[in-house]
């Protein structure tokens, strides 16, 4: 997006999220090595870019318009373009594995900064529970055991 502004006249940016974050640094924020503010950049700060937080719903290449929904109000609007660059994003595919649902059964994905925040919150909560004088002696070891699993990137 930042390179569009230098091409004579700027451009528009229509993301569903208001920040852009470094994917490779997200694990560091979850464990506290980096602060969250160090790995995300508000897209609104890019000079020469008209910013609208919206979800694209339809595309008319003949008329050169994108039909969008405002993420806050749900209002539908059309946005004209001269050139279009589409980045569709991704969604985690669990391949129908039973019990694999984000946020359930102590399972967390790490696709967004909000996921890193949830992981960090859960780790801190477990440590606090483990250090409580009212926790039975056998429980702390289960609260301080963390398993990490990673899968290779798949694109279709």
mmCIF file of C-alpha atoms in Angstrom:
data_model
loop_
_atom_site.group_PDB
_atom_site.id
_atom_site.type_symbol
_atom_site.label_atom_id
_atom_site.label_comp_id
_atom_site.label_asym_id
_atom_site.label_seq_id
_atom_site.Cartn_x
_atom_site.Cartn_y
_atom_site.Cartn_z
ATOM 1 C CA UNK A 1 0.000 0.000 0.000
ATOM 2 C CA UNK A 2 2.798 2.425 0.795
ATOM 3 C CA UNK A 3 4.184 2.081 -2.742
ATOM 4 C CA UNK A 4 0.824 2.998 -4.287
ATOM 5 C CA UNK A 5 1.032 6.508 -2.866
ATOM 6 C CA UNK A 6 4.205 7.251 -4.826
ATOM 7 C CA UNK A 7 2.677 6.309 -8.185
ATOM 8 C CA UNK A 8 0.972 9.650 -8.776
ATOM 9 C CA UNK A 9 -2.206 10.289 -6.852
ATOM 10 C CA UNK A 10 -2.377 7.745 -4.083
ATOM 11 C CA UNK A 11 -4.887 4.983 -3.747
ATOM 12 C CA UNK A 12 -7.449 3.387 -1.490
ATOM 13 C CA UNK A 13 -6.977 0.655 1.060
ATOM 14 C CA UNK A 14 -9.985 -1.374 2.206
ATOM 15 C CA UNK A 15 -8.917 -3.912 4.860
ATOM 16 C CA UNK A 16 -11.227 -5.691 7.290
ATOM 17 C CA UNK A 17 -8.682 -5.024 10.101
ATOM 18 C CA UNK A 18 -7.251 -1.642 11.106
ATOM 19 C CA UNK A 19 -3.666 -2.796 11.677
ATOM 20 C CA UNK A 20 -1.022 -4.745 9.885
ATOM 21 C CA UNK A 21 1.191 -6.994 11.974
ATOM 22 C CA UNK A 22 4.346 -8.981 11.413
ATOM 23 C CA UNK A 23 3.401 -12.658 11.304
ATOM 24 C CA UNK A 24 6.897 -13.826 12.249
ATOM 25 C CA UNK A 25 6.941 -11.757 15.455
ATOM 26 C CA UNK A 26 3.538 -12.831 16.825
ATOM 27 C CA UNK A 27 4.922 -15.755 18.888
ATOM 28 C CA UNK A 28 7.310 -13.343 20.623
ATOM 29 C CA UNK A 29 4.384 -11.189 21.746
ATOM 30 C CA UNK A 30 2.496 -14.196 23.106
ATOM 31 C CA UNK A 31 5.333 -15.085 25.485
ATOM 32 C CA UNK A 32 6.239 -11.508 26.424
ATOM 33 C CA UNK A 33 9.546 -11.111 24.574
ATOM 34 C CA UNK A 34 8.053 -8.231 22.552
ATOM 35 C CA UNK A 35 5.245 -5.831 23.334
ATOM 36 C CA UNK A 36 2.202 -5.971 21.047
ATOM 37 C CA UNK A 37 2.682 -2.358 19.958
ATOM 38 C CA UNK A 38 6.123 -3.300 18.543
ATOM 39 C CA UNK A 39 4.717 -5.617 15.871
ATOM 40 C CA UNK A 40 1.633 -3.858 14.581
ATOM 41 C CA UNK A 41 1.340 -0.769 12.466
ATOM 42 C CA UNK A 42 -1.877 1.232 12.015
ATOM 43 C CA UNK A 43 -2.586 1.266 8.274
ATOM 44 C CA UNK A 44 -4.149 4.713 8.618
ATOM 45 C CA UNK A 45 -0.646 6.214 9.026
ATOM 46 C CA UNK A 46 0.423 5.441 5.428
ATOM 47 C CA UNK A 47 0.613 8.758 3.561
ATOM 48 C CA UNK A 48 -1.340 9.200 0.341
ATOM 49 C CA UNK A 49 -3.716 6.321 1.012
ATOM 50 C CA UNK A 50 -7.472 6.741 1.457
ATOM 51 C CA UNK A 51 -8.416 4.285 4.178
ATOM 52 C CA UNK A 52 -11.819 2.624 4.633
ATOM 53 C CA UNK A 53 -12.272 -0.302 7.009
ATOM 54 C CA UNK A 54 -14.586 -2.588 5.075
ATOM 55 C CA UNK A 55 -15.182 -6.096 3.779
ATOM 56 C CA UNK A 56 -15.361 -6.592 0.011
ATOM 57 C CA UNK A 57 -18.541 -8.405 -1.020
ATOM 58 C CA UNK A 58 -18.733 -8.121 -4.800
ATOM 59 C CA UNK A 59 -16.545 -7.064 -7.707
ATOM 60 C CA UNK A 60 -17.649 -5.593 -11.046
ATOM 61 C CA UNK A 61 -14.634 -5.533 -13.373
ATOM 62 C CA UNK A 62 -16.618 -3.918 -16.213
ATOM 63 C CA UNK A 63 -17.714 -0.955 -14.091
ATOM 64 C CA UNK A 64 -14.489 -1.039 -12.032
ATOM 65 C CA UNK A 65 -16.305 -1.045 -8.690
ATOM 66 C CA UNK A 66 -16.008 -3.040 -5.502
ATOM 67 C CA UNK A 67 -19.144 -3.444 -3.384
ATOM 68 C CA UNK A 68 -18.195 -3.304 0.302
ATOM 69 C CA UNK A 69 -19.752 -3.517 3.764
ATOM 70 C CA UNK A 70 -18.553 -1.069 6.416
ATOM 71 C CA UNK A 71 -17.229 -3.185 9.314
ATOM 72 C CA UNK A 72 -18.772 -0.928 11.973
ATOM 73 C CA UNK A 73 -22.233 -0.140 10.630
ATOM 74 C CA UNK A 74 -22.715 -2.848 8.016
ATOM 75 C CA UNK A 75 -23.653 -0.137 5.503
ATOM 76 C CA UNK A 76 -23.142 -1.278 1.924
ATOM 77 C CA UNK A 77 -21.337 1.023 -0.500
ATOM 78 C CA UNK A 78 -19.573 0.929 -3.861
ATOM 79 C CA UNK A 79 -15.972 2.005 -4.309
ATOM 80 C CA UNK A 80 -14.557 2.881 -7.757
ATOM 81 C CA UNK A 81 -11.028 1.921 -8.770
ATOM 82 C CA UNK A 82 -8.641 2.383 -11.693
ATOM 83 C CA UNK A 83 -6.328 -0.493 -10.745
ATOM 84 C CA UNK A 84 -7.124 -3.305 -8.350
ATOM 85 C CA UNK A 85 -4.823 -5.397 -6.185
ATOM 86 C CA UNK A 86 -6.655 -8.130 -4.298
ATOM 87 C CA UNK A 87 -5.194 -9.851 -1.244
ATOM 88 C CA UNK A 88 -7.790 -12.290 0.016
ATOM 89 C CA UNK A 89 -6.148 -13.303 3.297
ATOM 90 C CA UNK A 90 -6.408 -16.740 4.794
ATOM 91 C CA UNK A 91 -8.513 -18.754 7.160
ATOM 92 C CA UNK A 92 -7.219 -21.639 9.248
ATOM 93 C CA UNK A 93 -8.426 -24.990 7.941
ATOM 94 C CA UNK A 94 -8.774 -27.634 10.651
ATOM 95 C CA UNK A 95 -9.744 -30.296 8.070
ATOM 96 C CA UNK A 96 -12.714 -31.272 10.239
ATOM 97 C CA UNK A 97 -10.560 -32.604 13.081
ATOM 98 C CA UNK A 98 -12.891 -33.239 16.057
ATOM 99 C CA UNK A 99 -12.253 -30.913 18.999
ATOM 100 C CA UNK A 100 -10.089 -28.474 17.024
ATOM 101 C CA UNK A 101 -11.913 -25.180 17.498
ATOM 102 C CA UNK A 102 -10.106 -21.910 18.278
ATOM 103 C CA UNK A 103 -10.569 -20.883 21.902
ATOM 104 C CA UNK A 104 -12.093 -24.205 22.966
ATOM 105 C CA UNK A 105 -10.336 -27.098 24.741
ATOM 106 C CA UNK A 106 -7.378 -24.799 25.530
ATOM 107 C CA UNK A 107 -6.574 -24.531 21.815
ATOM 108 C CA UNK A 108 -5.370 -21.283 20.276
ATOM 109 C CA UNK A 109 -4.500 -20.397 16.696
ATOM 110 C CA UNK A 110 -1.848 -17.750 16.029
ATOM 111 C CA UNK A 111 -3.060 -15.977 12.891
ATOM 112 C CA UNK A 112 -3.768 -12.541 14.363
ATOM 113 C CA UNK A 113 -2.386 -10.337 17.083
ATOM 114 C CA UNK A 114 -5.609 -10.902 19.047
ATOM 115 C CA UNK A 115 -4.714 -14.621 19.129
ATOM 116 C CA UNK A 116 -1.265 -13.793 20.562
ATOM 117 C CA UNK A 117 -2.941 -11.670 23.239
ATOM 118 C CA UNK A 118 -5.284 -14.541 24.150
ATOM 119 C CA UNK A 119 -2.355 -16.972 24.430
ATOM 120 C CA UNK A 120 -0.385 -14.570 26.626
ATOM 121 C CA UNK A 121 -3.411 -13.962 28.853
ATOM 122 C CA UNK A 122 -3.958 -17.723 29.239
ATOM 123 C CA UNK A 123 -0.280 -18.391 30.073
ATOM 124 C CA UNK A 124 -0.286 -15.684 32.751
ATOM 125 C CA UNK A 125 -3.587 -16.975 34.144
ATOM 126 C CA UNK A 126 -2.158 -20.510 34.433
ATOM 127 C CA UNK A 127 0.964 -19.259 36.238
ATOM 128 C CA UNK A 128 -1.168 -17.267 38.686
ATOM 129 C CA UNK A 129 -3.394 -20.270 39.375
ATOM 130 C CA UNK A 130 -0.337 -22.519 39.828
ATOM 131 C CA UNK A 131 1.211 -20.139 42.371
ATOM 132 C CA UNK A 132 -1.952 -19.760 44.444
ATOM 133 C CA UNK A 133 -1.590 -21.147 47.975
ATOM 134 C CA UNK A 134 -5.109 -22.589 47.612
ATOM 135 C CA UNK A 135 -4.199 -24.816 44.645
ATOM 136 C CA UNK A 136 -3.701 -28.498 45.469
ATOM 137 C CA UNK A 137 -0.049 -29.695 45.214
ATOM 138 C CA UNK A 138 -0.564 -31.874 42.120
ATOM 139 C CA UNK A 139 -2.275 -29.183 40.020
ATOM 140 C CA UNK A 140 0.636 -26.728 39.415
ATOM 141 C CA UNK A 141 2.518 -29.135 37.142
ATOM 142 C CA UNK A 142 -0.484 -29.392 34.822
ATOM 143 C CA UNK A 143 -0.918 -25.605 34.803
ATOM 144 C CA UNK A 144 2.710 -24.951 33.861
ATOM 145 C CA UNK A 145 2.984 -27.535 31.073
ATOM 146 C CA UNK A 146 2.571 -26.016 27.612
ATOM 147 C CA UNK A 147 2.477 -27.943 24.335
ATOM 148 C CA UNK A 148 3.118 -26.217 21.022
ATOM 149 C CA UNK A 149 2.217 -27.658 17.653
ATOM 150 C CA UNK A 150 2.890 -26.123 14.251
ATOM 151 C CA UNK A 151 1.779 -27.213 10.837
ATOM 152 C CA UNK A 152 3.345 -26.330 7.521
ATOM 153 C CA UNK A 153 1.840 -23.544 5.463
ATOM 154 C CA UNK A 154 -0.581 -24.860 2.853
ATOM 155 C CA UNK A 155 -1.969 -22.805 0.047
ATOM 156 C CA UNK A 156 -4.587 -23.853 -2.426
#
